[in-house]
Amino acid sequence: MRRQSALFGTVLLSSVALVASCAPSGGPPELSPKTATPAADPLRGRIFATLPQSKLDLAPAEIVLKGKHHGKDLADGSACEGCHADVAAGFRGSAHAFASFNNPMYRAAVDRFRADVDHDKSRFCGGCHDISLLVDGAMDKAIEPSDARAHAGIGCRTCHGIEEARIDGNGSYTLSAEPFPAPKPSDPRSIAAHKARAATPALRTAAICASCHRAFLNEGTGNAHHLIGQDDVTPWQQSVFAGSRVHALDEEVAEQDCRGCHMPRVRAERGDPAAKEGKIASHAFLGGHTWLAAIRKDPDVLAKTRVFLEGSVSIDIAAVIGADGHRTLPADGANVAAGERVVLAVALRNERVGHRFPGGTMDAADAWVEVEVRDTNGALVAEAGLEHEATGDDPTAHRLRALQVGDDGKPRLERQTEQFRAPVFNHTIPPRGAQVVEYGLEAPAGVAFPLRVIARLRHRTRSLPVFHAACEASKSERGKAFRAAGFDLDGCTPEPVTKVAEADAWIGPGSAGRKPKKPGKPRWRRLYDHGLGMIGALQERRDEAGPSLLAALAEAEATGEARPKAVVMAALALLASRQGRVDEAMGWLDKVTPLAPDHPAIPYLRGEALAQVWRFEKATPPLAEAAARAPGDDAAWVMLAIARGSAADARGALDAARRGLLVQPRDHDLLRVQALSLAALAAPEAEVTAAWAAWQKVRPADGIPRVKAKCSREVPGCALERSPVHVHPLRMRR
């Protein structure tokens, strides 16, 4: 989907990659993008550079304050609770309510950051976690446990006071100090005035969430160079959930924005006046915060959060690969003999999460795969990942996480964000994406066949290093003081573990008569998911997607339905494209067209296939069609901008780059294409200089490959994990 690097004339394209059990939000998502310079029609008038916002008063936070704010007012939600009882009840148990120093997880990280870097730079944290402190300048000073502002979370007056939200991140919103007029039940005009102030248009856009759920690091945050931080927004923008259907021809999936998933309509049991037809938008903001619910001793929220997680990602025993290379697809009934070494392939699919799973701070999240092999009597023969729950560092566990390392190539596991130098790998799964992980098994002599293979995906909110840091902070004198002054939250509360998905298969002699748990998807989907995951493998293994996809096509044809066939054929086209077989890719897309006429993935895949083999002039028209049909998808604009620039169309490249910058203001490829285009168009020197300066600030640092290589050499398991599809050995238990 995305590319690693790009120049005009030299293009390298590669595939890209709060949990959500989503419901439609009732309308198309809105981003309301804003930039620092006009961009309505970038080709009219003078030629100028579209630049990220800069020179902010509270930098590195991107927040803009309008009027005179007082932290104590922002922290006080009592006036709101008096009327909005249902909203307040949901909010009190939410992660937003415990986003500040009152949360031991956050406090451990921010206190260490402030001690190791400085107080001023912690405004970066304050723009989204500690607004009540930030507006008073208190983030520049010591924070006392007795300060009520440090216990405020993200209160009513913050979100409902946002006048404008921008998608840049790091708290990119404008907060108005205009008072909230109190409504009088008998006065319709006062009620209307209250609604007009409290229900700002920004609340109905995804940009208000994007302003904080997208983050970036740079010198202003204590880092050596620009890095992308937490970012749930970009994967969503590039997904079907946001209305972008260009990257894959998928099954029918309903669009929904952040609110549709995390703020579904719930019954107002307390008579909240904001209710419509007896329902309000949930302010519980359910996601993956099972640990917070446990710390708060709230079994109701814990149960709801677990339900929210369960089934959001699927898992399957997708294949058994014999020593001779023979494949059983799917794994059920595979012929395995005693003493034979086989590889078990497990496929994971992000079914309904509108961003990556797990999302948020992916370096601190903890989701992992466990595999068990049991004999016919149920005795454990081999396993992988079963020790991870207790140790947090089981080398056989496949973990869905991103690894950040320091300049020494060593992992930074406790949210030491200012020490981050390079993202080494990212095994989280994008929306509707698939991932394959493999396990090596040598069936022991004398084992009682058939064998039952069980795979499960498990989740807890934070990794054990983060847990231990929060626990230690909670036990400190400062931690005890915070607990005494506000909510008694014990950071040493054990983390709940949730089983997100489970699957099983019987293999070996006698397996034909055994029935596994039925997977919740048809056979063609099981085969397709494995093939889709293998497309993400390194080029040397990518061809292994072919057998699964061809088998999936046969099963799809047997259904007699057009959509499954189109889905699989489009994946076969993508596979051919990624392998440089452009004519084959076009052939598959020709077959897809009558099955899914007018689907936007068809022109995009045509354009990508042509761009892969440097046929840029031919690639531009279909890519332009696709980008126009996915205007909020930055990846589509990147592909088009690069193709146009490589075809010597500087004006077209500049237009595409600017359109992409509306939704991704700090994308290094878009900023580079813009600078190259401005130079080619003989723009004023000041504009070209400013454009290059903007690119220099965000371009990938030259030292990143060196740091990654150091990790591969010196950190056990790092080299293995850098391969998208790799084999974990199963530990023998008999």
XYZ file of C-alpha atoms in Angstrom:
734
model
C 0.000 0.000 0.000
C 2.774 2.386 0.902
C 6.330 2.793 -0.292
C 9.566 2.964 1.611
C 11.286 5.661 -0.432
C 10.833 7.537 -3.667
C 12.587 9.923 -6.022
C 11.539 11.370 -9.347
C 12.734 8.816 -11.845
C 13.728 6.301 -9.171
C 10.853 4.687 -7.346
C 10.839 1.846 -4.869
C 7.327 0.657 -4.121
C 6.429 -1.755 -1.374
C 3.391 -3.046 0.377
C 2.140 -1.370 3.491
C 0.432 -2.497 6.399
C -8.240 1.405 20.445
C -9.655 -1.830 19.055
C -13.049 -1.500 17.445
C -16.102 -3.697 17.240
C -17.637 -1.213 14.903
C -21.116 -0.093 14.032
C -21.936 2.306 11.192
C -21.862 5.909 12.320
C -24.639 6.978 10.029
C -22.621 9.116 7.647
C -19.337 9.462 5.820
C -16.292 10.313 7.909
C -15.139 13.911 7.963
C -11.554 14.974 8.428
C -11.884 18.754 8.164
C -8.192 19.041 7.241
C -6.466 22.372 7.731
C -3.016 23.498 6.692
C -0.950 26.566 7.478
C -1.386 27.933 3.957
C -4.369 28.108 1.559
C -4.925 24.894 -0.371
C -8.414 25.030 -1.858
C -7.011 25.207 -5.398
C -3.218 25.017 -5.231
C -2.667 25.645 -8.949
C -4.403 29.021 -9.057
C -2.405 32.193 -8.551
C 1.165 32.051 -7.398
C 2.961 28.795 -6.766
C 3.540 28.282 -3.066
C 4.538 25.571 -0.614
C 1.965 23.822 1.572
C 3.696 23.484 4.930
C 2.948 21.874 8.289
C 1.861 24.232 11.032
C 4.740 25.588 13.116
C 5.718 28.337 15.589
C 3.128 27.430 18.189
C 3.047 29.055 21.625
C 2.840 25.747 23.506
C 5.163 23.700 21.303
C 5.860 20.857 21.068
C 2.105 20.561 21.673
C 0.140 21.708 18.617
C -2.718 23.168 20.651
C -3.908 26.718 19.947
C -5.626 28.567 22.788
C -8.339 31.070 21.986
C -9.174 33.407 24.842
C -8.103 33.206 28.481
C -8.303 29.702 29.947
C -8.183 28.572 33.562
C -7.128 25.028 34.351
C -9.435 24.690 37.343
C -12.433 25.408 35.102
C -11.365 22.812 32.541
C -10.887 20.293 35.340
C -14.348 20.866 36.811
C -17.117 18.829 35.209
C -19.575 19.013 38.096
C -21.858 21.487 36.354
C -22.162 19.113 33.404
C -22.788 16.031 35.539
C -25.826 17.634 37.154
C -27.822 17.305 33.940
C -25.930 14.777 31.826
C -25.978 11.864 34.234
C -25.722 9.108 31.609
C -22.838 10.773 29.812
C -21.042 11.328 33.115
C -21.580 7.730 34.229
C -19.972 6.382 31.069
C -17.155 8.902 31.143
C -16.186 8.157 34.766
C -14.971 4.693 33.799
C -13.227 5.711 30.591
C -9.581 6.021 29.647
C -10.239 9.704 28.948
C -11.181 10.245 32.589
C -7.857 8.695 33.639
C -5.576 10.206 31.021
C -3.574 12.405 33.394
C -1.183 11.953 36.321
C -4.027 10.108 38.070
C -3.215 7.096 35.861
C -0.183 5.113 37.142
C 0.673 3.903 33.619
C 0.873 7.416 32.250
C 2.434 8.906 35.383
C 5.345 6.448 35.309
C 6.153 7.406 31.721
C 5.651 11.165 31.968
C 7.514 11.523 35.275
C 10.505 9.687 33.827
C 10.334 11.797 30.652
C 10.247 15.041 32.640
C 13.185 13.915 34.781
C 15.322 12.741 31.844
C 14.486 15.483 29.330
C 12.909 18.621 30.792
C 9.579 20.027 31.857
C 9.074 22.283 28.839
C 9.215 19.390 26.391
C 6.543 17.553 28.379
C 4.018 19.975 26.892
C 4.090 17.373 24.112
C 2.328 15.056 26.559
C 0.195 17.781 28.104
C -1.523 18.766 24.867
C -3.493 15.544 24.954
C -3.187 14.232 28.532
C -2.986 17.271 30.809
C -4.833 20.178 29.259
C -5.887 21.571 32.635
C -2.230 21.845 33.631
C -0.999 22.975 30.235
C -3.231 26.037 29.873
C -1.937 27.412 33.192
C 1.708 26.821 32.277
C 1.937 24.177 34.993
C 3.550 21.566 32.730
C 6.679 23.734 32.855
C 6.923 23.199 36.622
C 6.841 20.415 39.173
C 3.462 18.662 39.451
C 2.271 18.020 42.977
C -0.001 15.073 43.864
C -2.382 17.460 45.610
C -2.984 19.490 42.436
C -6.569 18.766 41.346
C -5.659 19.612 37.755
C -3.332 16.593 37.678
C -6.341 14.328 38.315
C -8.644 15.893 35.723
C -8.218 13.645 32.708
C -9.691 14.907 29.461
C -12.840 16.525 30.789
C -16.112 17.752 29.323
C -14.942 21.313 28.760
C -11.920 20.190 26.770
C -13.562 18.153 24.017
C -16.708 20.274 23.962
C -14.626 23.444 23.962
C -12.708 22.536 20.812
C -13.611 25.019 18.121
C -11.500 23.530 15.370
C -9.534 20.300 15.013
C -6.668 19.625 12.630
C -5.342 16.214 11.682
C -1.669 16.991 12.223
C -1.517 15.361 15.670
C 0.205 16.138 18.980
C -2.907 17.970 20.175
C -3.638 19.886 16.978
C -6.841 21.653 17.941
C -8.062 25.128 18.831
C -9.558 25.369 22.318
C -12.002 28.198 22.880
C -12.437 29.887 26.253
C -15.934 31.088 25.390
C -18.235 30.340 28.365
C -20.857 27.602 28.228
C -24.224 29.320 28.791
C -26.313 27.441 31.329
C -29.602 26.199 29.871
C -32.923 26.881 31.548
C -35.464 24.061 31.112
C -38.272 26.555 30.511
C -36.319 28.691 28.052
C -35.871 27.161 24.561
C -33.542 29.973 23.515
C -31.157 29.274 26.390
C -31.221 25.566 25.536
C -30.415 26.349 21.911
C -27.544 28.619 22.973
C -26.159 25.893 25.229
C -26.322 23.319 22.442
C -24.658 25.681 20.003
C -21.732 26.168 22.373
C -21.367 22.597 23.645
C -22.044 20.693 20.426
C -19.437 22.287 18.178
C -19.129 21.110 14.559
C -15.659 19.745 15.366
C -17.257 17.068 17.555
C -18.808 15.513 14.476
C -15.529 14.987 12.659
C -12.833 12.371 12.881
C -10.332 15.220 13.065
C -11.101 15.825 16.733
C -9.914 12.297 17.511
C -7.063 12.516 15.010
C -5.695 15.605 16.731
C -4.502 13.423 19.611
C -4.542 9.877 18.253
C -1.815 10.813 15.790
C 1.576 11.770 17.197
C 5.075 12.473 15.970
C 8.449 12.843 17.644
C 11.276 15.223 16.752
C 13.911 17.439 18.329
C 11.160 19.279 20.182
C 10.263 16.088 22.046
C 13.868 15.251 22.878
C 14.462 12.943 19.917
C 17.387 13.025 17.527
C 15.160 13.166 14.449
C 11.579 12.923 13.244
C 9.720 9.684 13.920
C 6.084 8.723 13.588
C 4.590 8.043 16.998
C 1.206 6.661 17.925
C -0.967 6.840 14.828
C -4.387 5.222 14.646
C -5.453 7.778 12.061
C -3.363 6.884 9.020
C -4.371 3.196 8.930
C -7.998 4.269 9.228
C -7.659 6.867 6.443
C -6.252 4.178 4.157
C -8.997 1.683 4.995
C -12.451 0.757 3.810
C -13.779 2.006 7.156
C -12.882 5.559 6.084
C -14.336 4.996 2.628
C -11.094 4.143 0.823
C -11.653 1.040 -1.274
C -8.657 1.441 -3.548
C -6.100 -0.873 -1.967
C -8.073 -4.109 -2.094
C -11.307 -5.493 -3.417
C -12.812 -6.758 -0.183
C -16.076 -8.133 1.043
C -18.718 -5.510 1.739
C -17.673 -3.595 4.861
C -19.637 -0.700 6.326
C -17.913 2.655 6.711
C -17.532 4.087 10.187
C -15.468 6.755 11.838
C -14.050 6.848 15.361
C -17.431 7.643 16.890
C -19.156 4.791 15.110
C -16.846 2.315 16.828
C -15.946 3.909 20.134
C -19.080 5.982 20.809
C -22.008 3.771 19.781
C -25.532 4.751 20.729
C -26.478 3.357 24.139
C -29.629 3.598 26.217
C -29.870 6.619 28.504
C -31.074 4.968 31.693
C -30.812 8.105 33.833
C -32.886 10.409 31.661
C -30.021 12.358 30.137
C -31.481 15.391 28.291
C -28.988 14.858 25.456
C -30.707 11.576 24.563
C -32.386 11.173 21.197
C -35.015 8.447 21.030
C -33.820 7.328 24.438
C -30.158 6.930 23.470
C -26.913 8.882 23.788
C -23.469 8.489 22.287
C -21.497 6.332 24.709
C -18.798 8.227 26.565
C -17.170 5.042 27.896
C -14.835 5.067 24.856
C -14.352 1.299 24.957
C -11.110 0.043 23.431
C -8.435 -2.262 24.795
C -8.191 -0.884 28.346
C -8.921 -4.035 30.341
C -6.105 -3.224 32.773
C -7.566 0.161 33.655
C -10.928 -1.470 34.361
C -9.195 -3.959 36.650
C -7.241 -1.215 38.434
C -10.501 0.643 38.969
C -12.168 -2.554 40.225
C -14.935 -2.168 37.658
C -16.105 -5.642 36.558
C -18.861 -4.204 34.358
C -16.492 -2.138 32.203
C -14.000 -5.018 32.173
C -16.652 -7.402 30.848
C -17.784 -4.919 28.185
C -14.197 -4.290 27.100
C -13.549 -8.008 26.759
C -16.639 -8.413 24.599
C -15.400 -5.482 22.526
C -12.081 -7.263 21.940
C -13.337 -10.793 21.343
C -13.538 -11.727 17.683
C -12.081 -8.451 16.452
C -9.244 -10.488 14.911
C -9.609 -14.049 13.627
C -7.070 -16.861 13.736
C -6.792 -20.054 11.695
C -4.535 -23.077 11.278
C -4.109 -22.250 7.633
C -1.617 -24.774 6.270
C 0.723 -27.653 6.976
C 3.889 -27.683 4.880
C 5.698 -31.013 4.694
C 9.432 -31.574 4.534
C 9.078 -32.167 0.780
C 7.243 -28.879 0.309
C 3.808 -30.449 -0.040
C 1.060 -28.196 1.288
C -2.212 -29.091 2.921
C -4.522 -26.088 2.602
C -6.135 -25.542 5.078
C -4.386 -27.697 7.670
C -7.261 -30.049 8.532
C -6.420 -33.696 7.883
C -2.796 -33.093 6.869
C -0.714 -36.243 6.477
C 1.985 -36.063 9.176
C 4.163 -39.028 10.154
C 6.125 -39.663 13.343
C 9.609 -38.178 13.053
C 8.614 -35.866 10.213
C 9.400 -32.177 10.418
C 6.560 -29.977 9.247
C 5.728 -26.303 9.367
C 2.362 -25.157 10.690
C 1.124 -21.867 9.219
C -1.181 -19.722 11.337
C -3.131 -16.924 9.647
C -4.456 -13.868 11.480
C -6.980 -11.453 9.968
C -8.019 -8.068 11.277
C -11.759 -8.466 10.856
C -13.342 -5.332 12.261
C -10.749 -3.001 13.797
C -10.680 0.357 12.030
C -6.969 0.851 12.698
C -4.082 -1.488 13.410
C -4.522 -4.233 15.967
C -3.391 -3.650 18.590
C -3.550 0.104 18.213
C -2.419 3.098 20.196
C 1.107 2.845 21.594
C 2.053 -0.246 19.617
C 5.477 -0.538 21.243
C 3.796 -0.994 24.643
C 0.842 -3.172 23.624
C 0.837 -6.890 24.346
C -0.996 -9.294 22.061
C 0.502 -12.667 21.263
C -0.161 -16.036 19.653
C -0.106 -19.289 21.590
C 0.099 -22.650 19.822
C -0.421 -26.053 21.409
C 0.008 -29.482 19.845
C -1.739 -32.247 21.809
C -1.962 -35.960 21.149
C -5.185 -37.876 20.729
C -5.506 -38.213 24.512
C -5.049 -34.494 25.155
C -1.456 -34.694 26.423
C 0.704 -31.704 25.510
C 3.291 -32.628 22.864
C 4.698 -29.222 21.902
C 3.887 -25.548 22.362
C 4.898 -21.994 21.615
C 4.045 -18.860 23.522
C 2.588 -20.472 26.657
C 5.223 -18.865 28.888
C 4.602 -15.337 27.633
C 1.757 -14.503 30.001
C 4.034 -15.083 32.995
C 7.382 -13.900 31.623
C 6.439 -11.305 29.007
C 9.464 -12.424 27.010
C 8.803 -15.886 25.587
C 11.044 -16.168 22.484
C 8.615 -18.644 20.898
C 5.669 -16.235 21.179
C 4.691 -14.313 18.085
C 3.815 -10.858 19.349
C 1.671 -8.299 17.591
C 3.693 -5.196 18.411
C 6.061 -2.598 17.003
C 9.641 -2.578 18.277
C 11.407 0.730 18.870
C 15.134 0.747 19.606
C 17.649 3.305 20.797
C 20.842 4.401 19.089
C 22.547 1.292 20.463
C 20.073 -0.964 18.660
C 18.617 -2.191 21.959
C 14.842 -2.268 22.525
C 13.222 0.517 24.524
C 10.369 -1.249 26.274
C 9.156 1.173 28.958
C 7.933 4.084 26.811
C 11.280 5.920 26.820
C 10.044 7.869 23.811
C 12.860 10.415 23.694
C 15.324 7.532 23.254
C 13.532 6.111 20.209
C 15.766 6.103 17.139
C 14.277 3.533 14.760
C 11.192 1.350 14.352
C 12.722 -2.053 13.612
C 9.566 -3.988 12.765
C 5.818 -3.697 13.122
C 3.765 -6.878 13.489
C 0.477 -5.159 14.251
C -2.219 -5.864 11.652
C -3.759 -3.081 9.530
C -7.514 -2.803 8.997
C -8.795 -5.845 7.088
C -5.176 -6.958 6.726
C -3.787 -10.465 7.163
C -0.611 -11.832 8.703
C 1.004 -15.269 8.637
C 3.320 -16.726 11.254
C 4.803 -20.225 11.038
C 5.818 -22.858 13.590
C 8.266 -25.715 13.165
C 7.184 -29.120 14.536
C 8.959 -32.457 14.564
C 6.356 -35.081 15.398
C 8.035 -37.334 17.986
C 8.316 -41.073 17.550
C 5.636 -42.989 19.393
C 3.228 -40.069 19.607
C -0.450 -41.006 19.764
C -2.046 -39.717 16.563
C -4.032 -37.806 15.480
C -2.635 -34.536 16.781
C -4.785 -31.563 17.673
C -3.243 -28.166 16.894
C -4.732 -25.240 18.804
C -3.891 -21.601 18.091
C -5.184 -18.651 20.054
C -4.633 -14.909 20.082
C -4.465 -13.323 23.538
C -4.371 -9.689 24.583
C -3.541 -7.549 27.574
C -3.363 -3.785 27.654
C 0.362 -3.326 28.274
C 3.550 -5.343 28.069
C 5.087 -6.549 31.312
C 7.977 -4.027 31.239
C 5.386 -1.221 31.167
C 3.378 -2.980 33.867
C 6.415 -3.277 36.141
C 7.320 0.395 35.623
C 3.780 1.442 36.560
C 3.807 -0.866 39.570
C 7.070 0.570 40.883
C 5.807 4.113 40.361
C 2.613 3.250 42.199
C 4.565 1.900 45.200
C 6.789 4.983 45.449
C 6.092 7.760 47.954
C 4.973 9.971 45.079
C 2.675 7.245 43.824
C 1.161 6.770 47.264
C 0.578 10.510 47.507
C -1.284 10.550 44.196
C -3.426 7.628 45.324
C -4.231 9.410 48.569
C -5.063 12.704 46.872
C -7.317 11.335 44.152
C -8.408 7.924 42.968
C -6.831 4.958 44.730
C -5.486 3.260 41.616
C -3.007 0.482 42.324
C -0.615 0.105 39.398
C 0.372 -3.329 40.709
C -3.090 -4.762 39.975
C -2.541 -7.843 37.763
C -3.456 -7.346 34.132
C -6.450 -9.292 32.802
C -5.739 -11.383 29.715
C -8.423 -11.708 27.043
C -8.716 -14.490 24.493
C -9.445 -12.638 21.272
C -9.712 -15.673 18.989
C -9.047 -19.415 18.895
C -8.965 -22.120 16.228
C -7.962 -25.766 16.037
C -7.245 -28.495 13.495
C -6.561 -32.242 13.617
C -3.575 -33.572 11.655
C -1.902 -36.921 11.110
C -3.284 -40.480 10.850
C -6.876 -40.704 12.066
C -7.550 -37.001 11.731
C -10.187 -37.439 9.035
C -12.725 -38.566 11.608
C -12.087 -35.699 14.019
C -14.096 -32.507 13.872
C -12.375 -29.227 14.763
C -14.270 -26.246 15.995
C -15.896 -24.811 12.924
C -14.211 -21.588 11.841
C -16.597 -18.698 11.482
C -15.826 -18.129 7.823
C -16.172 -20.127 4.603
C -13.381 -22.266 3.205
C -12.535 -19.794 0.453
C -11.948 -17.111 3.073
C -9.594 -19.354 5.057
C -7.497 -19.948 1.954
C -7.701 -16.316 0.905
C -6.584 -15.033 4.312
C -3.465 -17.202 4.155
C -2.689 -16.044 0.630
C -3.253 -12.415 1.536
C -0.870 -12.761 4.468
C 1.801 -14.354 2.270
C 1.665 -11.427 -0.175
C 3.229 -9.478 2.688
C 6.222 -11.843 2.844
C 9.663 -10.968 1.552
C 9.973 -11.281 -2.219
C 11.819 -14.598 -1.888
C 8.729 -16.211 -0.340
C 5.925 -14.146 -1.842
C 5.225 -16.748 -4.525
C 3.937 -19.045 -1.766
C 0.769 -16.953 -1.772
C -0.130 -18.389 -5.169
C -1.244 -21.914 -4.182
C -3.506 -20.594 -1.435
C -5.080 -17.948 -3.652
C -5.651 -20.361 -6.539
C -7.259 -22.836 -4.140
C -9.345 -19.987 -2.738
C -10.457 -19.095 -6.263
C -11.650 -22.648 -6.885
C -13.652 -22.562 -3.654
C -15.006 -19.098 -4.466
C -16.161 -20.258 -7.886
C -17.986 -23.138 -6.215
C -20.092 -20.650 -4.258
C -21.598 -19.307 -7.468
C -21.293 -15.775 -6.093
C -19.530 -12.993 -7.963
C -18.044 -11.131 -5.007
C -15.832 -13.917 -3.575
C -14.400 -14.580 -7.037
C -13.667 -10.904 -7.556
C -11.998 -10.630 -4.142
C -9.617 -13.512 -4.847
C -8.865 -12.483 -8.424
C -7.964 -8.990 -7.264
C -5.534 -10.523 -4.764
C -3.988 -12.607 -7.544
C -3.579 -9.392 -9.530
C -1.898 -7.753 -6.543
C 0.458 -10.727 -6.174
C 1.427 -10.572 -9.841
C 1.931 -6.814 -9.569
C 4.215 -7.105 -6.556
C 6.289 -9.652 -8.461
C 6.602 -7.401 -11.508
C 4.385 -9.566 -13.741
C 2.360 -6.646 -15.054
C 0.670 -8.427 -17.973
C -0.568 -11.190 -15.693
C -1.843 -8.595 -13.233
C -3.750 -6.833 -16.008
C -5.229 -10.149 -17.105
C -6.601 -10.845 -13.656
C -8.024 -7.323 -13.422
C -9.730 -7.770 -16.789
C -11.498 -10.790 -15.284
C -12.405 -8.855 -12.144
C -14.005 -5.935 -13.986
C -17.282 -7.637 -15.038
C -17.641 -9.155 -11.556
C -17.207 -5.858 -9.699
C -17.739 -3.100 -12.250
C -16.701 0.384 -11.204
C -14.851 -0.787 -8.083
C -12.097 1.765 -7.266
C -9.535 -0.944 -6.480
C -9.389 -1.912 -10.141
C -7.840 1.337 -11.443
C -5.589 1.597 -8.401
C -4.224 -1.921 -8.862
C -3.719 -1.243 -12.575
C -1.796 1.915 -11.780
C 0.304 0.229 -9.107
C 1.196 -2.646 -11.443
C 2.328 -0.221 -14.140
C 4.282 1.917 -11.679
C 6.089 -1.161 -10.377
C 7.702 -1.577 -13.788
C 8.241 2.182 -14.278
C 5.495 2.718 -16.872
C 4.612 5.984 -15.204
C 2.776 7.737 -18.031
C 0.400 4.794 -18.372
C 0.082 4.478 -14.595
C -1.013 8.070 -14.054
C -4.605 7.981 -15.437
C -5.796 4.984 -13.395
C -4.025 6.254 -10.285
C -5.675 9.652 -10.728
C -9.079 7.977 -10.990
C -8.422 5.986 -7.827
C -7.159 8.965 -5.821
C -10.184 11.031 -6.781
C -12.392 8.272 -5.390
C -10.466 8.103 -2.111
C -9.697 11.766 -1.349
C -8.941 11.113 2.316
C -6.375 8.385 1.596
C -2.860 9.815 1.666
C -1.344 6.643 0.201
C -3.360 7.063 -2.994
C -2.099 10.637 -3.388
C 1.479 9.539 -2.692
C 1.324 6.938 -5.447
C -0.153 9.442 -7.884
C 2.283 12.226 -6.961
C 5.286 9.953 -7.474
C 3.957 8.622 -10.781
C 3.243 12.092 -12.137
C 6.594 13.410 -11.028
C 8.387 10.432 -12.540
C 6.512 11.088 -15.787
C 7.851 14.694 -15.800
C 4.441 16.193 -14.963
C 5.564 18.665 -12.303
C 2.257 20.537 -12.119
C 0.269 17.345 -11.770
C 2.694 16.035 -9.175
C 2.420 19.257 -7.186
C -1.374 19.077 -7.222
C -1.377 15.456 -6.031
C 1.203 16.180 -3.342
C -0.797 19.085 -1.959
C -4.002 17.094 -1.889
C -2.203 14.389 0.047
C -0.713 16.929 2.441
C -4.238 17.989 3.392
C -4.681 14.630 5.120
C -1.045 13.832 5.992
C 0.770 17.150 6.573
C 4.159 15.632 7.471
C 4.485 12.823 4.931
C 8.092 12.822 3.756
C 7.322 11.573 0.240
C 4.612 14.163 -0.339
C 6.829 16.951 0.970
C 9.692 15.804 -1.236
C 7.521 15.615 -4.353
C 6.252 19.107 -3.531
C 9.788 20.489 -3.250
C 10.933 18.818 -6.469
C 7.844 20.065 -8.302
C 8.248 23.631 -7.087
C 11.863 23.619 -8.220
C 10.889 22.196 -11.615
C 8.228 24.895 -12.018
C 10.725 27.672 -11.188
C 8.735 28.741 -8.146
C 10.041 31.662 -6.071
C 13.236 30.703 -4.301
C 11.709 31.327 -0.880
C 8.951 28.801 -1.574
C 11.381 26.160 -2.803
C 13.642 26.720 0.192
C 10.716 26.453 2.598
C 9.507 23.273 0.900
C 12.917 21.619 1.151
C 13.238 22.708 4.774
C 9.882 21.099 5.588
C 11.027 17.858 3.964
C 14.375 17.923 5.765
C 12.582 18.054 9.109
C 10.636 14.833 8.512
C 12.735 12.779 6.111
C 13.892 9.353 7.332
C 17.165 9.755 9.193
C 20.268 8.389 7.491
C 21.226 6.429 10.597
C 18.063 4.309 10.784
C 19.407 1.386 8.677
C 22.541 1.286 10.843
C 20.475 1.092 14.015
C 18.271 -1.662 12.587
C 21.319 -3.650 11.527
C 22.773 -3.312 15.016
C 19.558 -4.737 16.457
C 19.764 -7.689 14.061
C 23.360 -8.406 15.054
C 23.174 -7.907 18.788
C 19.615 -8.525 20.015
C 18.449 -12.159 20.125
C 15.458 -12.703 17.866
C 15.637 -9.279 16.216
C 16.843 -10.559 12.842
C 14.136 -13.224 12.813
C 11.374 -10.767 13.654
C 12.443 -8.364 10.911
C 11.220 -10.905 8.356
C 7.464 -10.404 7.892
C 6.790 -14.160 7.704
C 9.077 -16.272 9.863
C 9.212 -19.612 11.666
C 9.124 -20.042 15.442
C 10.257 -23.423 16.792
C 7.684 -25.301 18.844
C 9.054 -26.378 22.241
C 8.782 -30.116 22.772
C 6.990 -31.051 25.989
C 7.394 -34.825 25.919
